[in-house]
PDB file of N, CA and C in Angstrom:
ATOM      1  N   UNK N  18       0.851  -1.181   0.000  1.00 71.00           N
ATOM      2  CA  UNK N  18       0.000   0.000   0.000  1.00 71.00           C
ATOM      3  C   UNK N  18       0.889   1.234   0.000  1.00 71.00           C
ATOM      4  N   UNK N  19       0.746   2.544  -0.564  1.00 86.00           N
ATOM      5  CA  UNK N  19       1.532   3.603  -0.840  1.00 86.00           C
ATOM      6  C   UNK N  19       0.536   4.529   0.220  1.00 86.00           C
ATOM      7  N   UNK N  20       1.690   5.565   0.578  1.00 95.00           N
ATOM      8  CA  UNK N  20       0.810   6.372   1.502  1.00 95.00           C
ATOM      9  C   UNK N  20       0.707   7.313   0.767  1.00 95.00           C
ATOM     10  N   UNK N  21      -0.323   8.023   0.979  1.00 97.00           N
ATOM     11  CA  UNK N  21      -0.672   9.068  -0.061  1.00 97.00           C
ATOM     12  C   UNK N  21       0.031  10.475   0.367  1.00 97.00           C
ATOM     13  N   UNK N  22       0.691  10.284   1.773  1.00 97.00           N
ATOM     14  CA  UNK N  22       1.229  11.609   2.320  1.00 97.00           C
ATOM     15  C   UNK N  22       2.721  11.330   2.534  1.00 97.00           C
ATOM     16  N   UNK N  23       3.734  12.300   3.101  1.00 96.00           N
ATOM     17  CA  UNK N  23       4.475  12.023   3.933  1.00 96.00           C
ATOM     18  C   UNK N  23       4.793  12.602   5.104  1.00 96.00           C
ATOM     19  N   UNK N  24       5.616  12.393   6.005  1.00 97.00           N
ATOM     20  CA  UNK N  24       5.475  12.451   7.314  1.00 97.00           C
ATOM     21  C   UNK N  24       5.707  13.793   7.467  1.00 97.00           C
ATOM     22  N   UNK N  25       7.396  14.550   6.459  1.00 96.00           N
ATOM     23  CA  UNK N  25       7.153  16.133   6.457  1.00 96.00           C
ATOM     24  C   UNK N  25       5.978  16.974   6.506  1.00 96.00           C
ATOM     25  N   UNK N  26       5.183  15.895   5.656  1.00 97.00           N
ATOM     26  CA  UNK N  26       3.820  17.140   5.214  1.00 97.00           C
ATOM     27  C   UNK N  26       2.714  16.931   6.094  1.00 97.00           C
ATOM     28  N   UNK N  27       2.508  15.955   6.681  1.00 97.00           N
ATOM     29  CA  UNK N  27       1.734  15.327   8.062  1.00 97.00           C
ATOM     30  C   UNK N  27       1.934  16.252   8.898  1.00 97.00           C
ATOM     31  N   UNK N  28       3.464  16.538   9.075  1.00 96.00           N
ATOM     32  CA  UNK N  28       3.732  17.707  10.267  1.00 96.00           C
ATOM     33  C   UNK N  28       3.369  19.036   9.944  1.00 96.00           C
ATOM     34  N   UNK N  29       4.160  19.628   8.835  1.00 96.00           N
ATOM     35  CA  UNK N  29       3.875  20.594   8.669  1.00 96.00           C
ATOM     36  C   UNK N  29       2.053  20.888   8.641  1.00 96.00           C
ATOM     37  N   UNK N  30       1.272  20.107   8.127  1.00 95.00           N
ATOM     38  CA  UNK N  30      -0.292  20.271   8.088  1.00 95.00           C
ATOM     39  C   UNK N  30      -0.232  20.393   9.617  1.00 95.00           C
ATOM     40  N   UNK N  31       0.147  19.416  10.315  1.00 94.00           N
ATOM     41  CA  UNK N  31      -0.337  19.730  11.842  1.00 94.00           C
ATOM     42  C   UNK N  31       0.501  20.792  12.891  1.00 94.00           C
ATOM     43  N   UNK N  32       1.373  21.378  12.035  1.00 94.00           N
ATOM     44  CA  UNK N  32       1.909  22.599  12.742  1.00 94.00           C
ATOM     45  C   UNK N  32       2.964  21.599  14.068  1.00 94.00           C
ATOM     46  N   UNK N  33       3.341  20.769  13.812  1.00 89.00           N
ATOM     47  CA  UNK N  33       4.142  19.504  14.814  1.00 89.00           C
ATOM     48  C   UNK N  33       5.228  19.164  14.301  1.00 89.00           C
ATOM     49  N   UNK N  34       6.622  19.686  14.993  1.00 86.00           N
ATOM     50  CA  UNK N  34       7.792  19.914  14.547  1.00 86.00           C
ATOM     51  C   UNK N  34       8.807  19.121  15.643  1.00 86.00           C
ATOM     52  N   UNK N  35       8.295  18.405  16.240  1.00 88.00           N
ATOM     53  CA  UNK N  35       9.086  17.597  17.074  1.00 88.00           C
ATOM     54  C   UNK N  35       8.664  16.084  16.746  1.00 88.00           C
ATOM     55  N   UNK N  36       9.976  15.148  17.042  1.00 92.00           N
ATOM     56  CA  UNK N  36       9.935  13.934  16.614  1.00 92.00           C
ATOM     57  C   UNK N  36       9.435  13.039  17.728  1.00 92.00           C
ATOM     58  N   UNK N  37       8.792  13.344  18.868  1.00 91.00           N
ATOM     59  CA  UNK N  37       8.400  11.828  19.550  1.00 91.00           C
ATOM     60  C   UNK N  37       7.154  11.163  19.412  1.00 91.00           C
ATOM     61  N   UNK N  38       6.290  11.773  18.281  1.00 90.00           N
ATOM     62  CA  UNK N  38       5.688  11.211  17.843  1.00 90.00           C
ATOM     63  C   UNK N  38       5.294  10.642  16.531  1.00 90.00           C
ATOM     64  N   UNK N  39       6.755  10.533  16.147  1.00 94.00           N
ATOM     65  CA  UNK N  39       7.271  10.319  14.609  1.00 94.00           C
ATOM     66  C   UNK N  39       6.125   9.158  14.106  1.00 94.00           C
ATOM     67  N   UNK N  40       6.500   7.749  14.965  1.00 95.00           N
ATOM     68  CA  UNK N  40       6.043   6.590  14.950  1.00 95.00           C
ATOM     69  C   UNK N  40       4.732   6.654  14.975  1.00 95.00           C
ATOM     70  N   UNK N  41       3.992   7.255  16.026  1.00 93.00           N
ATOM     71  CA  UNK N  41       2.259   7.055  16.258  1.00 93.00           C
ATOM     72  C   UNK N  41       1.607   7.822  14.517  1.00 93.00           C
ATOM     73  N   UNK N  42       2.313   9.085  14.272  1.00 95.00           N
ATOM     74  CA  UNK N  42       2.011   9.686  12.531  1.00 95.00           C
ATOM     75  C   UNK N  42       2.458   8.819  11.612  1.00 95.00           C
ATOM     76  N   UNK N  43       3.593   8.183  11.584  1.00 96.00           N
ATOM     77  CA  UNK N  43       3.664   6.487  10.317  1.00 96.00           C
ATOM     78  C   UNK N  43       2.435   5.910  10.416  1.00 96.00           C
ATOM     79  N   UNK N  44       2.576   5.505  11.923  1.00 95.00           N
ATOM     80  CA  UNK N  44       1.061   4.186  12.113  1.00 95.00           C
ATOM     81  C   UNK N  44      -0.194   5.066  11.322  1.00 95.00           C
ATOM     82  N   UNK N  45      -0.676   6.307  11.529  1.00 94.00           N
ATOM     83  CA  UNK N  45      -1.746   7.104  11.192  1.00 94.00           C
ATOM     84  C   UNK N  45      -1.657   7.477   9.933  1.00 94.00           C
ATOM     85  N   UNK N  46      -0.510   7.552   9.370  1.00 97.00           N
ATOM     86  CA  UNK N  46      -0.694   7.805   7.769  1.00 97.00           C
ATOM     87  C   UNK N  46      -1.409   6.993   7.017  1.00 97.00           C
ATOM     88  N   UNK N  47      -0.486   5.296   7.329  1.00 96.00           N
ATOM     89  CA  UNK N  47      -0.804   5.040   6.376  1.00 96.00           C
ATOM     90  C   UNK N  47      -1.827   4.254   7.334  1.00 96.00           C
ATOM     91  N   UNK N  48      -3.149   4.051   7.717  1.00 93.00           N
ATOM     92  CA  UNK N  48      -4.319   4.165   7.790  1.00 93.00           C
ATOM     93  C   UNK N  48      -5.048   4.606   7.355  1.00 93.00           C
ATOM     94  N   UNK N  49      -4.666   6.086   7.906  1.00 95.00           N
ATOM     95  CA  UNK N  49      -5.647   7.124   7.229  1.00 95.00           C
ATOM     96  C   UNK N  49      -5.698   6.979   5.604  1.00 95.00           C
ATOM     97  N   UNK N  50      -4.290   6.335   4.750  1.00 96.00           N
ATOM     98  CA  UNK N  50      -4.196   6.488   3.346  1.00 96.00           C
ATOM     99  C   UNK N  50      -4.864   5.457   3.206  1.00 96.00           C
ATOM    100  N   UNK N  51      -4.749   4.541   3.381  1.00 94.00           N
ATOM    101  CA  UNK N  51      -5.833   2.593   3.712  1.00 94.00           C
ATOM    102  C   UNK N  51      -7.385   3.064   3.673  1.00 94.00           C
ATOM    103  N   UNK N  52      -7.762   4.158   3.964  1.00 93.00           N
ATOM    104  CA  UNK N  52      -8.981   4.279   4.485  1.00 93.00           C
ATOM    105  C   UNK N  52      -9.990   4.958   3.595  1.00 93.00           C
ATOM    106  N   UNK N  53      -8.993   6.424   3.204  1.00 95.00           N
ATOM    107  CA  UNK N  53      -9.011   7.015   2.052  1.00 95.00           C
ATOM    108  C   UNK N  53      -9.358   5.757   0.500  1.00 95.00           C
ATOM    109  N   UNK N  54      -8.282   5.273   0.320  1.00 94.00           N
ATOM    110  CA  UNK N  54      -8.014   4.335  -0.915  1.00 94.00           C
ATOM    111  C   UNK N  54      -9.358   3.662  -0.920  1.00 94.00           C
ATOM    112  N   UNK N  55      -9.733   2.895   0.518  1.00 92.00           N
ATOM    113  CA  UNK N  55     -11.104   2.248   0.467  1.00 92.00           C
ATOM    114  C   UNK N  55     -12.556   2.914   0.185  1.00 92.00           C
ATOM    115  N   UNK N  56     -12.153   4.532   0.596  1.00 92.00           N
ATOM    116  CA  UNK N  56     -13.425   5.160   0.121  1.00 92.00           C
ATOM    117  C   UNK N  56     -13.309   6.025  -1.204  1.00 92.00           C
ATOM    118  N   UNK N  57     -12.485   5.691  -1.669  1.00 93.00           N
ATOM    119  CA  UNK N  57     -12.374   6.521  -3.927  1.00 93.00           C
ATOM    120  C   UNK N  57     -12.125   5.139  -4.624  1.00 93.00           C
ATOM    121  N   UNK N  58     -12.490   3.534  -3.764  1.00 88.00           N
ATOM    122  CA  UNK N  58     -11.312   2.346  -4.329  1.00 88.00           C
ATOM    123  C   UNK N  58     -11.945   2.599  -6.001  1.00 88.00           C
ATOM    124  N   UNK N  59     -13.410   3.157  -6.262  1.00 88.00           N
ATOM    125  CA  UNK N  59     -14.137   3.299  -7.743  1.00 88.00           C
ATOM    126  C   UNK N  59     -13.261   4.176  -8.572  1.00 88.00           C
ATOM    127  N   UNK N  60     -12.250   5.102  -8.210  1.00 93.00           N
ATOM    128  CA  UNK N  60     -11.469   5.895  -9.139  1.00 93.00           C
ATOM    129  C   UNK N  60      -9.970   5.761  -8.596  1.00 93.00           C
ATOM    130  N   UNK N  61      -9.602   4.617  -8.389  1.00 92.00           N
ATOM    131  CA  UNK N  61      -8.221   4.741  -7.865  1.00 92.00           C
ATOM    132  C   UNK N  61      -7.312   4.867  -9.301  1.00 92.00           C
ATOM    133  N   UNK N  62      -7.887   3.858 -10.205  1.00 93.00           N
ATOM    134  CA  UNK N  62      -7.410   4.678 -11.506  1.00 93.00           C
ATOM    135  C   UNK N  62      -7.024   5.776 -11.789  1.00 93.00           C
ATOM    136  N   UNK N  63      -7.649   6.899 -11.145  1.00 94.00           N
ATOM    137  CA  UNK N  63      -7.266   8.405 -11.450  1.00 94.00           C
ATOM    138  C   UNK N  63      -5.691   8.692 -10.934  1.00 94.00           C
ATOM    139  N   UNK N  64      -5.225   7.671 -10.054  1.00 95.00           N
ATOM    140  CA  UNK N  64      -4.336   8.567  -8.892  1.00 95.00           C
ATOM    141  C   UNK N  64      -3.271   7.527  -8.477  1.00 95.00           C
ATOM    142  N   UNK N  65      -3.431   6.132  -9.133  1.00 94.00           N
ATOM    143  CA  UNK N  65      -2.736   5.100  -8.695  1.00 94.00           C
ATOM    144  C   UNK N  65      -2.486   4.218 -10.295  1.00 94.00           C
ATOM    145  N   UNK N  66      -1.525   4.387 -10.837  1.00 93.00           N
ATOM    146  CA  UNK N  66      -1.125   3.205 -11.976  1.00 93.00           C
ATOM    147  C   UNK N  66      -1.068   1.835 -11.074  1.00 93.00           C
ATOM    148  N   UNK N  67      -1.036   1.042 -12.354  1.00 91.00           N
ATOM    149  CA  UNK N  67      -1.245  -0.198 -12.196  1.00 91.00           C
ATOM    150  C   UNK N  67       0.204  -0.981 -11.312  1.00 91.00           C
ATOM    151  N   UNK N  68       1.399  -0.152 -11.472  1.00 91.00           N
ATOM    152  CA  UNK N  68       2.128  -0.163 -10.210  1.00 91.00           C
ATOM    153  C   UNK N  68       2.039  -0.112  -9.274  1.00 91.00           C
ATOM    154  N   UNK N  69       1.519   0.659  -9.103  1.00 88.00           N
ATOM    155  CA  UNK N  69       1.001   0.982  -7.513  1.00 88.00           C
ATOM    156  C   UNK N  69       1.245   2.319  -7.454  1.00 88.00           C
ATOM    157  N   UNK N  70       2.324   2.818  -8.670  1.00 92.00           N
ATOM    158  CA  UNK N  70       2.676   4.531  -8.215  1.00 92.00           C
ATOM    159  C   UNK N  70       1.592   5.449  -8.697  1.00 92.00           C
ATOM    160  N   UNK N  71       1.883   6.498  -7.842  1.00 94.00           N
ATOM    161  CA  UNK N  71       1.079   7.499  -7.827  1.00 94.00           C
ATOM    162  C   UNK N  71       1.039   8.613  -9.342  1.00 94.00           C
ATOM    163  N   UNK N  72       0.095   8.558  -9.442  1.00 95.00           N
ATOM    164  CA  UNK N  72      -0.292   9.635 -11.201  1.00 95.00           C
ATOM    165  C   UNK N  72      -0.773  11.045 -10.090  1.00 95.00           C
ATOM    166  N   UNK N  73       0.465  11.760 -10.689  1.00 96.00           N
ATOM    167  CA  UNK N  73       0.180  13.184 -10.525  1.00 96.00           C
ATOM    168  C   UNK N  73      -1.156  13.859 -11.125  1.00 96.00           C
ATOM    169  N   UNK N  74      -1.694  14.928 -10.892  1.00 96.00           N
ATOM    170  CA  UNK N  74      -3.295  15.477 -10.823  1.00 96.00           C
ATOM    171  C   UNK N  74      -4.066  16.128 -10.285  1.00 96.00           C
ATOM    172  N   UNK N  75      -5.211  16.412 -10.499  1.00 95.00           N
ATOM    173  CA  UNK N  75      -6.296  16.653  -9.399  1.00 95.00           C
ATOM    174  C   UNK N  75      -6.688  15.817  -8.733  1.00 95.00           C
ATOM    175  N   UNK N  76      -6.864  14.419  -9.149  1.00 96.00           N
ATOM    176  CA  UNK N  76      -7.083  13.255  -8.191  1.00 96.00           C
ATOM    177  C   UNK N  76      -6.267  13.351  -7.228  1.00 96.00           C
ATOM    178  N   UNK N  77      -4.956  12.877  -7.217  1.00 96.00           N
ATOM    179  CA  UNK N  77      -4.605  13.053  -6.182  1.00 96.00           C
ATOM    180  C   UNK N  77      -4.364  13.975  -5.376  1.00 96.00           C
ATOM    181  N   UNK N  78      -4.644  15.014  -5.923  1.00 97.00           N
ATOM    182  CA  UNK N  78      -4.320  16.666  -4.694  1.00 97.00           C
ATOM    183  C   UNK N  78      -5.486  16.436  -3.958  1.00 97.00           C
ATOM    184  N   UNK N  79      -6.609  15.886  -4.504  1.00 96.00           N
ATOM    185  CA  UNK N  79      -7.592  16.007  -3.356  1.00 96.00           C
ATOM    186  C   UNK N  79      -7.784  14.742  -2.649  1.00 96.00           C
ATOM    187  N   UNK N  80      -6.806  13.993  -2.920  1.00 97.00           N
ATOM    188  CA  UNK N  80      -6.927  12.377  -2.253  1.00 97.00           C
ATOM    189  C   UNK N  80      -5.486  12.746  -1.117  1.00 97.00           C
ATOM    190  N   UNK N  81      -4.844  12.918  -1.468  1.00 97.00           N
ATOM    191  CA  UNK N  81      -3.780  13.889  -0.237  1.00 97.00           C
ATOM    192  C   UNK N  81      -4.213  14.552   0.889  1.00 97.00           C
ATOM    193  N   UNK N  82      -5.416  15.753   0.155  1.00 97.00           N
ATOM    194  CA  UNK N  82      -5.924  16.431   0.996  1.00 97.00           C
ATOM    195  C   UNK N  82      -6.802  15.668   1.798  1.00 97.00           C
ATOM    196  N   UNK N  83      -7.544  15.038   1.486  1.00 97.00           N
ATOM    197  CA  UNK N  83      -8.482  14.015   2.357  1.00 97.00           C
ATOM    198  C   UNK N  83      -7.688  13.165   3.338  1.00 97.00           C
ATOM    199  N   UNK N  84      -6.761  13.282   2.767  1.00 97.00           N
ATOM    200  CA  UNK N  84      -6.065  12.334   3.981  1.00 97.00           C
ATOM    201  C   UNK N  84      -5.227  13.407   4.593  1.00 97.00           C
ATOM    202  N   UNK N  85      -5.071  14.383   4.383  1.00 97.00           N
ATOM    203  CA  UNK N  85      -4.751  15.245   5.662  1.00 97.00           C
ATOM    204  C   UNK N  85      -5.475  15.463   6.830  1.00 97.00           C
ATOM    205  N   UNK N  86      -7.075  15.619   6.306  1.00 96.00           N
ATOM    206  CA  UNK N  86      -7.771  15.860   7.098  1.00 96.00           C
ATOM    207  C   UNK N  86      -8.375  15.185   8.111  1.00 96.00           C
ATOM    208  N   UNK N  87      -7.991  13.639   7.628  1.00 94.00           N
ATOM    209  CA  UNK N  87      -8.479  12.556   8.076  1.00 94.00           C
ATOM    210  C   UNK N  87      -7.219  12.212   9.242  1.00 94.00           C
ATOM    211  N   UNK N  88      -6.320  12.592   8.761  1.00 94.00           N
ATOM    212  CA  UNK N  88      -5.211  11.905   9.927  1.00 94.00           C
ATOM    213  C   UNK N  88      -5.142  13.845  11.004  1.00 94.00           C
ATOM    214  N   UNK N  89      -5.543  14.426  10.692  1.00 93.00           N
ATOM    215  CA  UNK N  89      -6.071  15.755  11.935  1.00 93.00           C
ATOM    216  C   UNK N  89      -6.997  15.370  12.666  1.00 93.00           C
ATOM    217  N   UNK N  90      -8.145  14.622  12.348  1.00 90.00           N
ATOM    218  CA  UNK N  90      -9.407  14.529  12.603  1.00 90.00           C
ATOM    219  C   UNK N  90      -8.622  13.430  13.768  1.00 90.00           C
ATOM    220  N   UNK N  91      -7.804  12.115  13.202  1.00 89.00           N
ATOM    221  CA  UNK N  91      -7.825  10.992  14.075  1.00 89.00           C
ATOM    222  C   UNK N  91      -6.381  11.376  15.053  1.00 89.00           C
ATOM    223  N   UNK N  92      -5.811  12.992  14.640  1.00 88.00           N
ATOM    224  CA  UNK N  92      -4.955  13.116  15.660  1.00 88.00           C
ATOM    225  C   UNK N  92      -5.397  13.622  17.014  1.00 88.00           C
ATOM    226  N   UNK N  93      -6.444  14.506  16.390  1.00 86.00           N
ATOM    227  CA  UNK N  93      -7.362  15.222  17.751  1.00 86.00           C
ATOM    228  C   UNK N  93      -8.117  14.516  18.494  1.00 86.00           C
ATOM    229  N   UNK N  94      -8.522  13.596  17.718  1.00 80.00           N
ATOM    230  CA  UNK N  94      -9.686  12.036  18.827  1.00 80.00           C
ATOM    231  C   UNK N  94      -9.138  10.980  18.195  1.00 80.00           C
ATOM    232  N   UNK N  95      -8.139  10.823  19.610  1.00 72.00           N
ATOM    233  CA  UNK N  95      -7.242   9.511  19.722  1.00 72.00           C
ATOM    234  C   UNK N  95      -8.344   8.498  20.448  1.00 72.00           C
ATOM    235  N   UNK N  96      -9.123   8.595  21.217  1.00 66.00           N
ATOM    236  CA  UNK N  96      -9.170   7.495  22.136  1.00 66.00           C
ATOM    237  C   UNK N  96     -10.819   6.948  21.832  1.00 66.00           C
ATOM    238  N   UNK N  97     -11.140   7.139  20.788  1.00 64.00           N
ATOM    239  CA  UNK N  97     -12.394   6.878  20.314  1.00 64.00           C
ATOM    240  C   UNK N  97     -14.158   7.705  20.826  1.00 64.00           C
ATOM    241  N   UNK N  98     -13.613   8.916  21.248  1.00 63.00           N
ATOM    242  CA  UNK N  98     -14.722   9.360  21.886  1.00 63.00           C
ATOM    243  C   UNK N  98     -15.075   9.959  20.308  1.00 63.00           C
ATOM    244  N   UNK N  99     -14.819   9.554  19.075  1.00 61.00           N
ATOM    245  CA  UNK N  99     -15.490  10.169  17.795  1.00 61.00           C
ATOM    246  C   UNK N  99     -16.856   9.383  17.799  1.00 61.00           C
ATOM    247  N   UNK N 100     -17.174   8.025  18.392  1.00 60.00           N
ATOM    248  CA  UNK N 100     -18.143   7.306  17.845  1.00 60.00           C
ATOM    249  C   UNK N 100     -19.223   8.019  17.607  1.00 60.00           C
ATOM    250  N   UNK N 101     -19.797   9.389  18.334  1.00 61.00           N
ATOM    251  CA  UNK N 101     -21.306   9.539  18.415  1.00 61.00           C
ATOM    252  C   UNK N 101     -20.867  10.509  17.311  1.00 61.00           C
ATOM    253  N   UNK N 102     -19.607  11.089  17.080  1.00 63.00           N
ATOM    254  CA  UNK N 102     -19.519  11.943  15.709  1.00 63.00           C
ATOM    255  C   UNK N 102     -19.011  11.444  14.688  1.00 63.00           C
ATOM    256  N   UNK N 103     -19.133  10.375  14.365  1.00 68.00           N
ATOM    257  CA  UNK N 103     -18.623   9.308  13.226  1.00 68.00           C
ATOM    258  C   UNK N 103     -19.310   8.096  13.217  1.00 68.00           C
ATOM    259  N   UNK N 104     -20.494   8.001  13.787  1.00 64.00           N
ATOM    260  CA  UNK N 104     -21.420   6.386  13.631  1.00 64.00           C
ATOM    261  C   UNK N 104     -20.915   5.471  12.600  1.00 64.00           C
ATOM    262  N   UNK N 105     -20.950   4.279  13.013  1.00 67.00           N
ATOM    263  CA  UNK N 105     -20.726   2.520  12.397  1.00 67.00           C
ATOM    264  C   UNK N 105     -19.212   3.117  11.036  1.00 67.00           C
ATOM    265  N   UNK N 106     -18.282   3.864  11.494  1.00 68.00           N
ATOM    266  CA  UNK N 106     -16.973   4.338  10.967  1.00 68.00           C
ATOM    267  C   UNK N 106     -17.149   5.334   9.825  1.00 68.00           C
ATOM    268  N   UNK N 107     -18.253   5.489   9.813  1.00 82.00           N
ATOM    269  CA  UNK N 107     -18.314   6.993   8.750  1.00 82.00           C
ATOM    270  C   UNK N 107     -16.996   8.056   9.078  1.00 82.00           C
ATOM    271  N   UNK N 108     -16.718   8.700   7.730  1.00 88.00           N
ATOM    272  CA  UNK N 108     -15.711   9.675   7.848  1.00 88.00           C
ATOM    273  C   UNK N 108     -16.446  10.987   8.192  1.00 88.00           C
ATOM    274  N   UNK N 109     -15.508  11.361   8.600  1.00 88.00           N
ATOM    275  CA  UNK N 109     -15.465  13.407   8.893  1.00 88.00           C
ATOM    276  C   UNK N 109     -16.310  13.723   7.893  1.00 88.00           C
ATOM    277  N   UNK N 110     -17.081  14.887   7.848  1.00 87.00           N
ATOM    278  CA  UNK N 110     -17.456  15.550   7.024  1.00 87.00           C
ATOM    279  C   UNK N 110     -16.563  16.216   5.693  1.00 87.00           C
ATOM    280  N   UNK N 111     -15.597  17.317   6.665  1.00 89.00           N
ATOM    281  CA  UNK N 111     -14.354  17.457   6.368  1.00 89.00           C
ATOM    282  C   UNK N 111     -13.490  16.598   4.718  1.00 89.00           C
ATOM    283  N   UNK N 112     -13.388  15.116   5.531  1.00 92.00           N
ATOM    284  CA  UNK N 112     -12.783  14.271   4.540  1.00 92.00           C
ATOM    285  C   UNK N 112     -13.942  13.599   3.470  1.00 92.00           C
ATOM    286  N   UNK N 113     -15.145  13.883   3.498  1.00 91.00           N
ATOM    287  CA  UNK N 113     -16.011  13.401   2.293  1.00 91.00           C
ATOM    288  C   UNK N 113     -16.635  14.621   1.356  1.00 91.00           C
ATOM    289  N   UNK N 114     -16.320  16.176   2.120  1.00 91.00           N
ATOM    290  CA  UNK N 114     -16.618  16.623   0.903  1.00 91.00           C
ATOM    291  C   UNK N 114     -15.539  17.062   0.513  1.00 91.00           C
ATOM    292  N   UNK N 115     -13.948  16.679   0.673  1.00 94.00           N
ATOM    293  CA  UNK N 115     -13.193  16.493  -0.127  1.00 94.00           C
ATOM    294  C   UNK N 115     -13.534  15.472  -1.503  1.00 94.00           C
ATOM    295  N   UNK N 116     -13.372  14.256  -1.334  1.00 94.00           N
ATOM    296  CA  UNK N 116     -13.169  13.143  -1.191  1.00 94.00           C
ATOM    297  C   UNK N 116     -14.823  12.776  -2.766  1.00 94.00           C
ATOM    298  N   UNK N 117     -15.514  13.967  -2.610  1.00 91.00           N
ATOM    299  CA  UNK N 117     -16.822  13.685  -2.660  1.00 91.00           C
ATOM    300  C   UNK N 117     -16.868  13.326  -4.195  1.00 91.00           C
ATOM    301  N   UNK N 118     -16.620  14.007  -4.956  1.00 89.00           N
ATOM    302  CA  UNK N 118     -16.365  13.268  -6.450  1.00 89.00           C
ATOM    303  C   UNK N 118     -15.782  12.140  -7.011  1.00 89.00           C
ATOM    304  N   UNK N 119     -14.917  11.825  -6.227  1.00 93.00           N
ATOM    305  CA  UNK N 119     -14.033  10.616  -6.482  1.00 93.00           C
ATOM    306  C   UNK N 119     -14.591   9.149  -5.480  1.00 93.00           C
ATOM    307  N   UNK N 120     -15.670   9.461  -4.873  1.00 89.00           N
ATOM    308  CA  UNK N 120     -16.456   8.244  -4.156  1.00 89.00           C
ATOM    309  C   UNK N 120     -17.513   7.797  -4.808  1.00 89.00           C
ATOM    310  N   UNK N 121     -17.331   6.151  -4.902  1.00 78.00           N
ATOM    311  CA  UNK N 121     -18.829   5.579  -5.633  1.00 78.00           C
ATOM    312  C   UNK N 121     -18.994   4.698  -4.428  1.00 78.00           C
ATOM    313  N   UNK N 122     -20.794   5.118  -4.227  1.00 75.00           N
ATOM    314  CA  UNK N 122     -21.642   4.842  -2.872  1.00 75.00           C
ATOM    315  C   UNK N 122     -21.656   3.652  -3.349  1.00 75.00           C
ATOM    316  N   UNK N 123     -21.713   2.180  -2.339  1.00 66.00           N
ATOM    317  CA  UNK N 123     -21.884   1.350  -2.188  1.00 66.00           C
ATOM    318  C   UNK N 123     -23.532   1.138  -1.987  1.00 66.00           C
ATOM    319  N   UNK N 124     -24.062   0.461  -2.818  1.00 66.00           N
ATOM    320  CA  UNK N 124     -25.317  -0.202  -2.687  1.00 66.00           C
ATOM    321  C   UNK N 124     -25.689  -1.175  -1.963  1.00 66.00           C
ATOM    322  N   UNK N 125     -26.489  -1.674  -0.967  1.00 59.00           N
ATOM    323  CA  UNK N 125     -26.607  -3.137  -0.583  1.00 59.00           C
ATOM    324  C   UNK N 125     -27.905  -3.178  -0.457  1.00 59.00           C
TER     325      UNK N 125
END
């Protein structure tokens, strides 16, 4: 899996310039990028060759951005008190109307 961010830009988005929490932002990237990928997986084409590498774009500036927002969102509520603001793992608001063109709703 490729992370859609890196850790420079993780920090700099979160204004966090010290390293002791280098490790807990790896673990959260690439989640948050895992999570992302699972909610555009209908246009990953746009933003992911068949390598796995990343195609420069608008796809991905706003698949970056979604996952900025998404790993802010899960830096500020670490300990799961999001449930009543994120029911059965819905994303942020934030990260879906990024996110919002490049998502195909699942039917069941």
């Amino acid at each position: 899996m490729t992370d859609f961010v890196t850790l420079k830009e993780v920090k700099d988005h979160l204004r966090r310039y010290i390293d002791e929490e280098n490790d807990w932002l790896e673990d959260t990237i690439s989640d948050a990028s895992a999570t992302v990928l699972d909610y555009v997986k209908g246009h990953r084409d746009e933003f992911i060759d068949e390598k796995g590498e990343l195609i420069e774009g608008a796809a991905l500036r706003r698949v970056r951005r979604g996952t900025l927002a998404l790993i802010a969102v899960l830096d500020r509520i670490r300990a799961g008190e999001d449930k009543t603001a994120f029911p059965d793992g819905d994303l942020p608001f934030s990260v879906k109307a990024i996110l919002r063109t490049l998502h195909v709703p699942t039917i069941i």
